[in-house]
Every structure is written in C-alpha cells, then in structure tokens.
CSV table of C-alpha atoms in Angstrom, one decimal:
chain,number,residue,atom,x,y,z
A,1,UNK,CA,35.5,-69.7,147.3
A,2,UNK,CA,38.2,-68.4,149.8
A,3,UNK,CA,37.5,-67.6,153.3
A,4,UNK,CA,37.1,-63.7,153.0
A,5,UNK,CA,34.0,-64.0,150.8
A,6,UNK,CA,32.8,-66.7,153.1
A,7,UNK,CA,33.0,-64.2,156.4
A,8,UNK,CA,31.7,-61.8,154.3
A,9,UNK,CA,28.3,-64.1,153.1
A,10,UNK,CA,28.2,-65.1,156.6
A,11,UNK,CA,28.2,-61.1,158.3
A,12,UNK,CA,25.8,-60.5,155.3
A,13,UNK,CA,23.6,-63.2,155.9
A,14,UNK,CA,23.4,-62.7,159.9
A,15,UNK,CA,22.9,-59.0,159.2
A,16,UNK,CA,20.4,-59.5,157.1
A,17,UNK,CA,18.6,-61.8,159.3
A,18,UNK,CA,18.9,-59.4,162.8
A,19,UNK,CA,17.5,-56.5,160.2
A,20,UNK,CA,15.1,-58.6,159.2
A,21,UNK,CA,13.4,-59.5,162.7
A,22,UNK,CA,14.4,-55.9,164.6
A,23,UNK,CA,12.1,-54.5,161.6
A,24,UNK,CA,9.2,-57.1,162.2
A,25,UNK,CA,9.5,-56.5,165.4
A,26,UNK,CA,8.9,-52.8,165.4
A,27,UNK,CA,6.1,-53.2,162.9
A,28,UNK,CA,4.0,-55.8,165.7
A,29,UNK,CA,5.3,-53.7,168.3
A,30,UNK,CA,4.0,-50.4,166.9
A,31,UNK,CA,0.8,-51.7,165.2
A,32,UNK,CA,-2.6,-51.0,166.8
A,33,UNK,CA,-4.7,-54.3,167.3
A,34,UNK,CA,-7.4,-54.8,164.4
A,35,UNK,CA,-10.7,-56.5,164.9
A,36,UNK,CA,-12.8,-58.0,162.5
A,37,UNK,CA,-16.6,-58.1,163.8
A,38,UNK,CA,-19.1,-59.2,161.9
A,39,UNK,CA,-21.6,-56.8,162.2
A,40,UNK,CA,-23.9,-53.9,160.9
A,41,UNK,CA,-22.6,-52.4,163.8
A,42,UNK,CA,-20.6,-53.0,167.4
A,43,UNK,CA,-18.9,-51.4,170.1
A,44,UNK,CA,-17.5,-52.1,173.4
A,45,UNK,CA,-16.6,-50.4,176.1
A,46,UNK,CA,-15.4,-50.8,179.9
A,47,UNK,CA,-18.2,-50.5,182.0
A,48,UNK,CA,-17.1,-48.4,184.6
A,49,UNK,CA,-16.0,-45.1,183.0
A,50,UNK,CA,-17.5,-45.4,179.5
A,51,UNK,CA,-14.3,-45.4,177.9
A,52,UNK,CA,-14.5,-47.2,174.6
A,53,UNK,CA,-12.6,-49.6,173.7
A,54,UNK,CA,-14.0,-50.9,169.9
A,55,UNK,CA,-16.2,-49.5,167.2
A,56,UNK,CA,-18.0,-49.4,164.0
A,57,UNK,CA,-20.3,-47.4,163.0
A,58,UNK,CA,-21.4,-46.8,165.9
A,59,UNK,CA,-23.9,-43.6,165.7
A,60,UNK,CA,-25.6,-46.0,162.9
A,61,UNK,CA,-29.6,-46.4,163.7
A,62,UNK,CA,-30.6,-49.9,163.5
A,63,UNK,CA,-32.9,-51.5,165.0
A,64,UNK,CA,-32.4,-53.2,168.5
A,65,UNK,CA,-35.4,-54.9,168.7
A,66,UNK,CA,-35.7,-56.8,172.4
A,67,UNK,CA,-32.6,-54.6,173.5
A,68,UNK,CA,-35.2,-52.3,174.1
A,69,UNK,CA,-36.4,-53.9,176.9
A,70,UNK,CA,-33.3,-52.2,178.7
A,71,UNK,CA,-35.1,-49.0,178.6
A,72,UNK,CA,-38.1,-50.7,180.6
A,73,UNK,CA,-35.5,-52.8,183.0
A,74,UNK,CA,-34.3,-49.2,184.1
A,75,UNK,CA,-37.8,-47.4,184.1
A,76,UNK,CA,-38.8,-50.0,185.9
A,77,UNK,CA,-36.1,-49.9,188.1
A,78,UNK,CA,-36.3,-46.3,189.2
A,79,UNK,CA,-39.7,-46.3,190.0
A,80,UNK,CA,-39.3,-49.3,192.1
A,81,UNK,CA,-36.1,-46.9,193.8
A,82,UNK,CA,-38.8,-44.4,194.4
A,83,UNK,CA,-41.3,-46.3,195.9
A,84,UNK,CA,-44.1,-46.1,192.8
A,85,UNK,CA,-44.3,-49.8,192.7
A,86,UNK,CA,-43.2,-52.7,194.5
A,87,UNK,CA,-41.4,-56.4,194.2
A,88,UNK,CA,-44.2,-58.2,195.7
A,89,UNK,CA,-47.5,-55.7,194.4
A,90,UNK,CA,-49.8,-57.6,192.1
A,91,UNK,CA,-51.3,-56.6,188.5
A,92,UNK,CA,-53.9,-57.5,186.3
A,93,UNK,CA,-53.1,-57.6,182.9
A,94,UNK,CA,-54.9,-55.9,180.2
A,95,UNK,CA,-56.8,-57.4,176.8
A,96,UNK,CA,-53.8,-56.1,175.2
A,97,UNK,CA,-51.0,-57.7,176.9
A,98,UNK,CA,-53.2,-61.2,176.9
A,99,UNK,CA,-53.6,-60.6,173.5
A,100,UNK,CA,-49.2,-60.6,172.8
A,101,UNK,CA,-48.7,-63.2,175.3
A,102,UNK,CA,-50.8,-65.9,173.7
A,103,UNK,CA,-48.2,-65.7,170.7
A,104,UNK,CA,-46.3,-68.1,170.6
A,105,UNK,CA,-43.6,-67.6,167.7
A,106,UNK,CA,-42.8,-64.2,169.9
A,107,UNK,CA,-41.2,-64.6,173.2
A,108,UNK,CA,-43.9,-64.9,176.1
A,109,UNK,CA,-45.0,-66.4,178.7
A,110,UNK,CA,-49.0,-66.8,178.5
A,111,UNK,CA,-50.6,-64.5,180.6
A,112,UNK,CA,-54.6,-64.8,182.1
A,113,UNK,CA,-56.7,-62.0,182.5
A,114,UNK,CA,-58.6,-63.8,185.4
A,115,UNK,CA,-55.9,-63.4,187.1
A,116,UNK,CA,-52.9,-61.5,188.8
A,117,UNK,CA,-49.1,-61.8,188.8
A,118,UNK,CA,-46.6,-59.8,190.9
A,119,UNK,CA,-44.0,-57.3,189.8
A,120,UNK,CA,-41.6,-59.7,190.4
A,121,UNK,CA,-42.6,-62.0,188.5
A,122,UNK,CA,-43.5,-60.1,185.0
A,123,UNK,CA,-40.2,-58.4,185.4
A,124,UNK,CA,-38.4,-61.7,185.6
A,125,UNK,CA,-40.1,-63.2,182.3
A,126,UNK,CA,-39.3,-60.2,180.6
A,127,UNK,CA,-35.3,-60.0,181.8
A,128,UNK,CA,-35.1,-63.5,181.8
A,129,UNK,CA,-37.8,-64.9,178.4
A,130,UNK,CA,-38.0,-61.3,177.6
A,131,UNK,CA,-41.2,-62.1,177.6
A,132,UNK,CA,-43.5,-59.3,175.6
A,133,UNK,CA,-46.9,-58.9,176.5
A,134,UNK,CA,-45.5,-59.2,180.4
A,135,UNK,CA,-43.3,-56.3,179.4
A,136,UNK,CA,-46.7,-54.6,178.1
A,137,UNK,CA,-48.1,-55.2,181.6
A,138,UNK,CA,-45.3,-53.7,183.1
A,139,UNK,CA,-45.9,-50.7,181.1
A,140,UNK,CA,-49.1,-50.2,181.9
A,141,UNK,CA,-48.6,-51.0,184.9
A,142,UNK,CA,-46.2,-48.2,185.5
A,143,UNK,CA,-47.4,-45.0,182.8
A,144,UNK,CA,-51.2,-46.0,182.7
A,145,UNK,CA,-50.8,-47.3,179.4
A,146,UNK,CA,-47.7,-47.9,176.5
A,147,UNK,CA,-48.6,-45.1,174.5
A,148,UNK,CA,-47.6,-43.2,177.6
A,149,UNK,CA,-44.7,-45.1,178.9
A,150,UNK,CA,-43.0,-45.0,175.0
A,151,UNK,CA,-43.4,-40.8,175.9
A,152,UNK,CA,-41.1,-41.9,179.3
A,153,UNK,CA,-38.6,-44.4,177.0
A,154,UNK,CA,-38.4,-41.3,175.0
A,155,UNK,CA,-37.6,-38.7,177.9
A,156,UNK,CA,-35.2,-40.8,179.8
A,157,UNK,CA,-33.3,-42.1,176.7
A,158,UNK,CA,-32.9,-37.9,176.2
A,159,UNK,CA,-31.9,-38.3,179.9
A,160,UNK,CA,-29.4,-39.8,179.7
A,161,UNK,CA,-27.4,-38.4,176.9
A,162,UNK,CA,-28.3,-41.1,174.3
A,163,UNK,CA,-28.9,-39.1,170.8
A,164,UNK,CA,-29.2,-41.6,168.3
A,165,UNK,CA,-32.8,-43.3,169.2
A,166,UNK,CA,-36.4,-43.5,169.0
A,167,UNK,CA,-38.9,-45.8,170.9
A,168,UNK,CA,-42.5,-46.7,169.7
A,169,UNK,CA,-43.0,-49.5,172.1
A,170,UNK,CA,-42.3,-50.8,175.3
A,171,UNK,CA,-41.0,-54.4,173.6
A,172,UNK,CA,-38.9,-53.8,170.5
A,173,UNK,CA,-41.2,-55.7,168.4
A,174,UNK,CA,-42.6,-54.2,164.6
A,175,UNK,CA,-45.6,-52.2,165.9
A,176,UNK,CA,-47.6,-55.0,162.8
A,177,UNK,CA,-47.0,-57.3,165.6
A,178,UNK,CA,-48.6,-55.8,168.0
A,179,UNK,CA,-52.8,-55.7,166.5
A,180,UNK,CA,-53.1,-52.3,165.5
A,181,UNK,CA,-53.0,-51.6,169.4
A,182,UNK,CA,-48.9,-49.5,168.6
A,183,UNK,CA,-49.4,-45.7,169.9
A,184,UNK,CA,-46.8,-44.5,168.2
A,185,UNK,CA,-45.0,-44.4,164.7
A,186,UNK,CA,-46.6,-46.2,161.6
A,187,UNK,CA,-47.7,-49.5,161.1
A,188,UNK,CA,-44.7,-51.0,160.2
A,189,UNK,CA,-42.4,-49.3,163.1
A,190,UNK,CA,-40.1,-50.3,165.4
A,191,UNK,CA,-37.6,-49.4,167.9
A,192,UNK,CA,-34.1,-47.7,166.0
A,193,UNK,CA,-30.7,-47.2,168.4
A,194,UNK,CA,-27.4,-46.6,167.5
A,195,UNK,CA,-24.7,-49.2,168.7
A,196,UNK,CA,-23.2,-45.9,170.9
A,197,UNK,CA,-26.8,-45.3,172.6
A,198,UNK,CA,-27.1,-48.6,173.3
A,199,UNK,CA,-24.3,-49.2,174.8
A,200,UNK,CA,-25.2,-46.0,176.7
A,201,UNK,CA,-28.5,-47.0,177.5
A,202,UNK,CA,-26.5,-50.4,179.4
A,203,UNK,CA,-23.7,-48.2,180.8
A,204,UNK,CA,-26.7,-46.4,182.5
A,205,UNK,CA,-28.4,-49.6,183.8
A,206,UNK,CA,-25.5,-51.3,185.3
A,207,UNK,CA,-23.8,-47.8,186.7
A,208,UNK,CA,-27.4,-46.4,187.6
A,209,UNK,CA,-29.3,-50.2,188.9
A,210,UNK,CA,-26.8,-52.8,189.2
A,211,UNK,CA,-29.4,-54.8,191.0
A,212,UNK,CA,-30.5,-55.5,187.5
A,213,UNK,CA,-27.5,-58.6,187.1
A,214,UNK,CA,-29.4,-60.8,189.7
A,215,UNK,CA,-31.9,-60.8,187.6
A,216,UNK,CA,-30.4,-60.8,184.7
A,217,UNK,CA,-27.5,-63.8,184.9
A,218,UNK,CA,-30.2,-66.5,185.7
A,219,UNK,CA,-29.8,-69.3,183.2
A,220,UNK,CA,-32.9,-70.8,184.0
A,221,UNK,CA,-36.4,-70.2,186.5
A,222,UNK,CA,-39.4,-71.6,186.2
A,223,UNK,CA,-42.3,-69.1,185.5
A,224,UNK,CA,-45.3,-69.7,188.5
A,225,UNK,CA,-43.5,-72.8,190.0
A,226,UNK,CA,-46.1,-74.9,191.4
A,227,UNK,CA,-48.9,-73.3,189.4
A,228,UNK,CA,-51.3,-74.8,186.0
A,229,UNK,CA,-49.8,-72.0,184.1
A,230,UNK,CA,-45.7,-73.2,185.5
A,231,UNK,CA,-43.6,-72.5,182.0
A,232,UNK,CA,-39.4,-73.1,182.3
A,233,UNK,CA,-38.0,-70.2,181.1
A,234,UNK,CA,-34.4,-70.8,179.8
A,235,UNK,CA,-32.6,-67.1,179.0
A,236,UNK,CA,-31.5,-66.4,176.1
A,237,UNK,CA,-28.4,-64.9,176.7
A,238,UNK,CA,-26.7,-68.4,175.6
A,239,UNK,CA,-23.3,-67.0,176.8
A,240,UNK,CA,-24.4,-67.4,180.4
A,241,UNK,CA,-21.6,-70.0,182.0
A,242,UNK,CA,-24.5,-72.5,182.8
A,243,UNK,CA,-25.2,-72.2,178.8
A,244,UNK,CA,-24.5,-73.8,175.5
A,245,UNK,CA,-22.2,-70.3,174.1
A,246,UNK,CA,-20.7,-70.1,178.0
A,247,UNK,CA,-18.3,-66.9,178.4
A,248,UNK,CA,-16.6,-66.7,181.8
A,249,UNK,CA,-17.5,-64.0,183.6
A,250,UNK,CA,-20.4,-62.6,181.8
A,251,UNK,CA,-24.0,-62.2,183.7
A,252,UNK,CA,-26.0,-60.1,180.9
A,253,UNK,CA,-27.5,-58.5,179.7
A,254,UNK,CA,-29.9,-58.9,176.3
A,255,UNK,CA,-30.6,-60.2,173.4
A,256,UNK,CA,-32.8,-59.0,170.7
A,257,UNK,CA,-34.3,-61.0,167.6
A,258,UNK,CA,-37.0,-59.4,165.0
A,259,UNK,CA,-36.8,-59.6,160.8
A,260,UNK,CA,-35.3,-55.6,160.6
A,261,UNK,CA,-33.0,-56.5,163.7
A,262,UNK,CA,-31.3,-59.4,162.3
A,263,UNK,CA,-29.6,-60.9,165.5
A,264,UNK,CA,-28.4,-58.1,168.5
A,265,UNK,CA,-26.9,-59.5,171.4
A,266,UNK,CA,-25.5,-56.2,174.7
A,267,UNK,CA,-23.6,-58.4,176.5
A,268,UNK,CA,-21.7,-58.0,179.6
A,269,UNK,CA,-18.4,-59.6,181.3
A,270,UNK,CA,-16.4,-59.2,184.3
A,271,UNK,CA,-12.9,-60.6,185.1
A,272,UNK,CA,-11.1,-59.4,187.8
A,273,UNK,CA,-12.0,-55.6,188.3
A,274,UNK,CA,-12.5,-55.0,184.9
A,275,UNK,CA,-15.9,-55.5,183.7
A,276,UNK,CA,-17.2,-54.4,179.7
A,277,UNK,CA,-19.9,-54.0,178.1
A,278,UNK,CA,-20.8,-54.5,174.4
A,279,UNK,CA,-23.0,-54.1,171.4
A,280,UNK,CA,-23.4,-56.3,168.2
A,281,UNK,CA,-25.8,-55.6,166.0
A,282,UNK,CA,-27.3,-56.9,162.7
A,283,UNK,CA,-25.7,-60.3,162.9
A,284,UNK,CA,-26.4,-63.2,160.9
A,285,UNK,CA,-27.9,-65.6,163.1
A,286,UNK,CA,-29.2,-66.3,167.1
A,287,UNK,CA,-25.3,-67.9,167.9
A,288,UNK,CA,-23.8,-64.9,165.7
A,289,UNK,CA,-24.3,-62.4,167.9
A,290,UNK,CA,-22.5,-64.2,170.6
A,291,UNK,CA,-19.5,-65.7,168.2
A,292,UNK,CA,-18.7,-61.9,168.0
A,293,UNK,CA,-19.6,-61.0,171.6
A,294,UNK,CA,-17.0,-63.7,172.3
A,295,UNK,CA,-14.5,-61.7,169.1
A,296,UNK,CA,-15.2,-58.1,171.4
A,297,UNK,CA,-14.2,-60.0,174.8
A,298,UNK,CA,-11.3,-61.7,173.5
A,299,UNK,CA,-9.9,-58.2,171.9
A,300,UNK,CA,-10.8,-56.7,174.9
A,301,UNK,CA,-8.9,-58.2,177.6
A,302,UNK,CA,-6.0,-59.7,175.6
A,303,UNK,CA,-5.0,-55.9,174.4
A,304,UNK,CA,-6.4,-53.4,177.3
A,305,UNK,CA,-5.9,-53.4,181.5
A,306,UNK,CA,-7.2,-51.7,183.9
A,307,UNK,CA,-3.9,-49.1,185.3
A,308,UNK,CA,-3.3,-47.2,188.3
A,309,UNK,CA,-2.5,-44.0,185.9
A,310,UNK,CA,-2.1,-41.2,188.9
A,311,UNK,CA,-1.9,-41.8,192.9
A,312,UNK,CA,-3.8,-39.3,195.1
A,313,UNK,CA,-2.1,-36.2,196.6
A,314,UNK,CA,-0.7,-36.2,193.0
A,315,UNK,CA,1.5,-32.7,191.7
A,316,UNK,CA,1.3,-32.2,188.0
A,317,UNK,CA,4.7,-30.5,187.2
A,318,UNK,CA,4.2,-26.8,186.7
A,319,UNK,CA,1.1,-27.1,188.2
A,320,UNK,CA,1.5,-28.2,192.0
A,321,UNK,CA,0.5,-24.2,193.3
A,322,UNK,CA,-2.2,-22.1,192.6
A,323,UNK,CA,-1.5,-18.7,193.3
A,324,UNK,CA,-3.5,-16.3,196.0
A,325,UNK,CA,-4.7,-13.1,196.5
A,326,UNK,CA,-6.0,-11.4,199.9
A,327,UNK,CA,-4.5,-14.7,201.4
A,328,UNK,CA,-1.8,-14.4,204.5
A,329,UNK,CA,-0.2,-16.8,202.1
A,330,UNK,CA,0.6,-15.9,198.5
A,331,UNK,CA,0.1,-19.8,196.8
A,332,UNK,CA,-2.0,-22.9,197.9
A,333,UNK,CA,-0.7,-26.2,196.7
A,334,UNK,CA,-2.8,-28.4,195.1
A,335,UNK,CA,-3.0,-32.6,194.5
A,336,UNK,CA,-5.4,-34.9,193.1
A,337,UNK,CA,-8.1,-35.8,195.9
A,338,UNK,CA,-8.3,-39.3,194.3
A,339,UNK,CA,-6.3,-42.1,192.3
A,340,UNK,CA,-7.7,-42.1,189.0
A,341,UNK,CA,-7.5,-46.1,187.3
A,342,UNK,CA,-8.5,-46.2,183.7
A,343,UNK,CA,-8.5,-49.7,181.3
A,344,UNK,CA,-6.0,-48.3,178.7
A,345,UNK,CA,-3.7,-49.9,176.1
A,346,UNK,CA,-1.2,-52.9,177.5
A,347,UNK,CA,2.1,-51.6,177.6
A,348,UNK,CA,1.1,-47.9,176.9
A,349,UNK,CA,0.8,-46.3,180.2
A,350,UNK,CA,3.4,-43.6,178.7
A,351,UNK,CA,1.2,-42.8,176.6
A,352,UNK,CA,-1.1,-41.0,179.1
A,353,UNK,CA,-0.2,-37.7,179.7
A,354,UNK,CA,-1.8,-35.9,182.5
A,355,UNK,CA,-3.1,-32.0,181.7
A,356,UNK,CA,-4.2,-30.0,184.7
A,357,UNK,CA,-7.8,-27.8,183.7
A,358,UNK,CA,-8.6,-25.4,186.6
A,359,UNK,CA,-11.9,-24.3,187.3
A,360,UNK,CA,-12.4,-21.1,185.9
A,361,UNK,CA,-15.4,-20.1,188.4
A,362,UNK,CA,-13.2,-20.4,191.2
A,363,UNK,CA,-10.4,-18.1,190.1
A,364,UNK,CA,-10.3,-14.1,189.6
A,365,UNK,CA,-9.1,-13.4,185.7
A,366,UNK,CA,-5.4,-13.0,186.6
A,367,UNK,CA,-6.0,-17.0,187.3
A,368,UNK,CA,-5.8,-17.0,191.1
A,369,UNK,CA,-7.9,-17.4,194.8
A,370,UNK,CA,-9.9,-15.7,196.5
A,371,UNK,CA,-9.0,-15.6,200.4
A,372,UNK,CA,-10.0,-17.3,202.6
A,373,UNK,CA,-9.3,-20.8,201.0
A,374,UNK,CA,-10.0,-24.0,202.7
A,375,UNK,CA,-8.5,-27.0,203.0
A,376,UNK,CA,-9.5,-30.1,200.4
A,377,UNK,CA,-11.0,-27.1,198.4
A,378,UNK,CA,-12.2,-28.3,194.7
A,379,UNK,CA,-9.6,-25.9,192.1
A,380,UNK,CA,-10.3,-27.9,189.0
A,381,UNK,CA,-9.8,-31.6,187.6
A,382,UNK,CA,-7.0,-33.7,185.5
A,383,UNK,CA,-7.5,-34.9,182.5
A,384,UNK,CA,-5.4,-37.8,181.1
A,385,UNK,CA,-5.2,-37.1,177.4
A,386,UNK,CA,-3.8,-40.6,174.8
A,387,UNK,CA,-0.3,-39.2,173.0
A,388,UNK,CA,0.1,-42.9,171.2
A,389,UNK,CA,-0.2,-43.2,167.7
A,390,UNK,CA,-3.2,-45.9,168.0
A,391,UNK,CA,-7.1,-44.1,167.7
A,392,UNK,CA,-8.5,-43.2,170.7
A,393,UNK,CA,-12.1,-43.7,170.1
A,394,UNK,CA,-12.8,-41.5,173.6
A,395,UNK,CA,-16.0,-41.8,175.9
A,396,UNK,CA,-19.9,-42.4,175.7
A,397,UNK,CA,-20.4,-39.4,177.4
A,398,UNK,CA,-17.5,-37.7,176.5
A,399,UNK,CA,-16.0,-38.1,179.9
A,400,UNK,CA,-18.2,-35.8,181.4
A,401,UNK,CA,-17.4,-37.3,184.5
A,402,UNK,CA,-15.0,-40.4,184.0
A,403,UNK,CA,-11.7,-40.4,182.7
A,404,UNK,CA,-11.0,-37.5,184.8
A,405,UNK,CA,-9.9,-36.6,188.5
A,406,UNK,CA,-10.2,-33.4,191.1
A,407,UNK,CA,-7.4,-31.3,192.4
A,408,UNK,CA,-8.3,-29.9,195.0
A,409,UNK,CA,-6.4,-27.9,197.8
A,410,UNK,CA,-3.5,-29.9,200.6
A,411,UNK,CA,-3.7,-26.7,202.7
A,412,UNK,CA,-6.2,-23.8,203.9
A,413,UNK,CA,-5.2,-20.3,203.8
A,414,UNK,CA,-6.7,-17.7,205.9
A,415,UNK,CA,-7.8,-14.1,204.5
A,416,UNK,CA,-4.6,-11.9,205.4
A,417,UNK,CA,-6.1,-8.7,207.8
A,418,UNK,CA,-6.6,-5.4,206.7
A,419,UNK,CA,-3.2,-4.3,207.8
A,420,UNK,CA,-1.3,-6.6,205.6
A,421,UNK,CA,-3.5,-5.8,202.8
A,422,UNK,CA,-2.7,-2.1,202.8
A,423,UNK,CA,0.5,-2.5,203.5
A,424,UNK,CA,0.9,-5.1,200.7
A,425,UNK,CA,-0.6,-1.7,198.5
A,426,UNK,CA,1.5,0.7,199.7
A,427,UNK,CA,4.3,-2.0,198.4
A,428,UNK,CA,2.8,-2.5,195.5
A,429,UNK,CA,1.8,1.4,195.0
A,430,UNK,CA,5.5,2.2,195.3
A,431,UNK,CA,7.0,-0.3,193.7
A,432,UNK,CA,5.1,0.6,190.2
A,433,UNK,CA,6.5,4.0,190.8
A,434,UNK,CA,10.1,2.3,190.8
A,435,UNK,CA,9.7,0.5,188.0
A,436,UNK,CA,8.1,3.3,186.1
A,437,UNK,CA,11.4,5.3,187.3
A,438,UNK,CA,13.4,2.4,187.0
A,439,UNK,CA,12.0,2.5,182.9
A,440,UNK,CA,12.2,6.4,182.6
A,441,UNK,CA,16.1,6.3,183.3
A,442,UNK,CA,16.7,3.5,181.1
A,443,UNK,CA,14.8,5.2,178.4
A,444,UNK,CA,16.9,8.0,178.5
A,445,UNK,CA,20.6,5.7,177.6
C-alpha cells in the first residue's frame, strides 16, 4: 500500500469518527428526556407554579386510597383558619368512629367512647399514621356527620379546579370496610381521583396551608404519650430522610393503599428554592411507590432548573408603549411589574419567549387606554410560551395565575383639558379634509 493511499484512509477514518461523534452528540443534545415510571398513573409538577414536568395517564380515574385524607386535612386546616374549630378543642368519639378505630387490620390508633380527644391529637394520628377512626371523628366534628363532610369534600374539589374525582367517604377506605355506615356510593365503592386531580389537591394544600408540612414531616410520634393509650406512630411516608427509604429534602405528603388502589404516594421534596410535587398511583408494593417517586424526583432535578425568565421593568419588543386617548401624552410606557421565574428544561432558556397580552377590558376597541392613566395601572400580562422541540405539558390549572407576570404603566398620563382636546378635534377634522383632497387629486391622474 503506497503512502498516498495510507494518508487517504487515515483522513477518511478521522472524518468518519468526528462525523459519527457529532451526529451522536447532536442527537443526545436534542433528544427529549425520557422516563419510565412503573405505575398506572403518575405526574410531576413544580409546587410554586403548577408547571407539569412529567405525566403518565394523568387524567385516568384511579383509586387514591388514603391520599384522600389530603382533602380532609385541607378542610380541617381551613376550618381552623376560619376559627370554626381550634387545635385544643376536645371532641367525643362516636360509636362509628370507635368501631373503625378498633380494626387493627387498617391504619388506626384505638379510640375510646368514654374519652375526649383534642383536634391536634386526632389530626396528628391522621396525618402521620393515616388513622382512619381519627379521620372519621374529625369529619364528624367539622360537618356533623361523615355524610355531610363528604358533600364538603366534593364541593371543595370542584372549587379547587379538580375535574376527575368522586369522594364517597373521608378516609379513602373501601365502603365495605365501614360496617354499613357509608352514606355515599354503593357498598363496594371507594374514592376516585386522577393523578392530575390528586396533584391539584396537593398543590392547593401546600400553597393554601403550608403548615401541613409541620406534621407531615414528623417521622415518629407517640400518640397520647404518658397515658394508658400511648402508641408509637411511625410515618407511613418512608421517604422522610430519617426513615428507611429516605430522600434528602422530602417532607410530605401522603401515602395510600387498598386492594383496588394498589400502593400510592403523593410526595413533595424541596432542594434549594425548588419544590416538586409527585403523584404515583397503583404501584406493585409499598416500596415500589417510593422507588417510582425517587425516579420522578431524580428526573425533575436532573432535567429542570429554576430560572428567571423576565426581570422586573422588562419591556416587550414592539410593545414598549400603549396608545392613550384624551391624555396630555398620546402614549404611555409599560413594563413588567415583577420578575418572572419558572422551572424550565435545563439549557433551554432561549426557547421560552414572552408574549404580551393586553387586558381588553381596559382598552377601547382601537386598543387604546383612556386618560387619566395612573402609574402602576395593570394593562395586561406577559405569558411565556415554550418554542422548543420537546413536549410541553402546560400547567395543572392552565396557568391561570402562574407562569405569567403583570404589565403595568410606568408613568401617569393626565387627561388633557377641553381646549387641547378641541384643537386636536379641529386638527383631526382638517387633517381628514386634506387627506381626502389629496386622495381626490391623485384620482384625477
């Protein structure tokens, strides 16, 4: 083989190597991150904005089991905020709640009908140990009966924007386990929610009542410590850092398990200034629900990051001003009121583009503001749209209040006096005549 042929082969091999490497790099750089979650349904969202980072069968109606207790927690914390009940308030235990609490095949702390319990004691038993008898006792305290409480659960779900759901009891148990005391649904029904609806519930609970984490994050607690009824409660959320499936930053939220539901878990984790919410429904075993949740959390932190997309006082190109009628000035400058930060795909900040949306209620038909205009007046908002090649799942609640920032006026515009307005009217009249005359002359030639 002569030297020229050898040189040609070397060049060819080098070119082939670099071409293959570059193609491989290009493919891996543009490929959307993938994830295989071994659950019937799953979803991962940013807890601040409700931005969906991953979903699988998000709208499929599934049994949430004791994750239903998040709604009971929401209604209880709401009742405390409204001062309808208090943490130290004591309540008696009905025969129904007592009977359920004695069933040790279910999650329970035994309750007595000859004893009174504080709201705090019952709440801790429900939130940490998923105690079903305690949950029923709280529902009866808040609404008078579990049947009336279930009505409140369904009404609140609708109010929160949940769509795929149906509550038949306060606990998430199958009605057949309630000894004939069910008030809604058939004897074999149990609560149903989609992963999306469950995530909306968790999102609302964390944002409206963040104090829920004070109890949800407790790994172990003694129920009625120092009494004959003392019981050691270990949190069923084994992903708390102190427990056997611990994950750094996990501080909630609720597990669930029935024959129909399989094993479920709604988790939440915080690292830095980013908090995620995950839902996995119908996994194989108790440990599986935590393994699949770990996949979601690892995926979220590896592929997404919180970035400031827009600063405050940001002006959209082509929309830096808004026209004004009847004012001393004919336009007013506008800019964002606050900065906008979002959890976005790593390395894709340039694919999130701002879009100015005017508030039509504030504008004339011609898209003008009417003087006087105050400084800081909201005239619209900026949406951020994803323009990359990957899939964008949107928001839990369609970004109605998140994923956008308000646009406001940066100065005031006083209303012009009658003389100025009159001159403008005259100028406009003669300007119209002149334009008409010019057009007519042009038409002669």
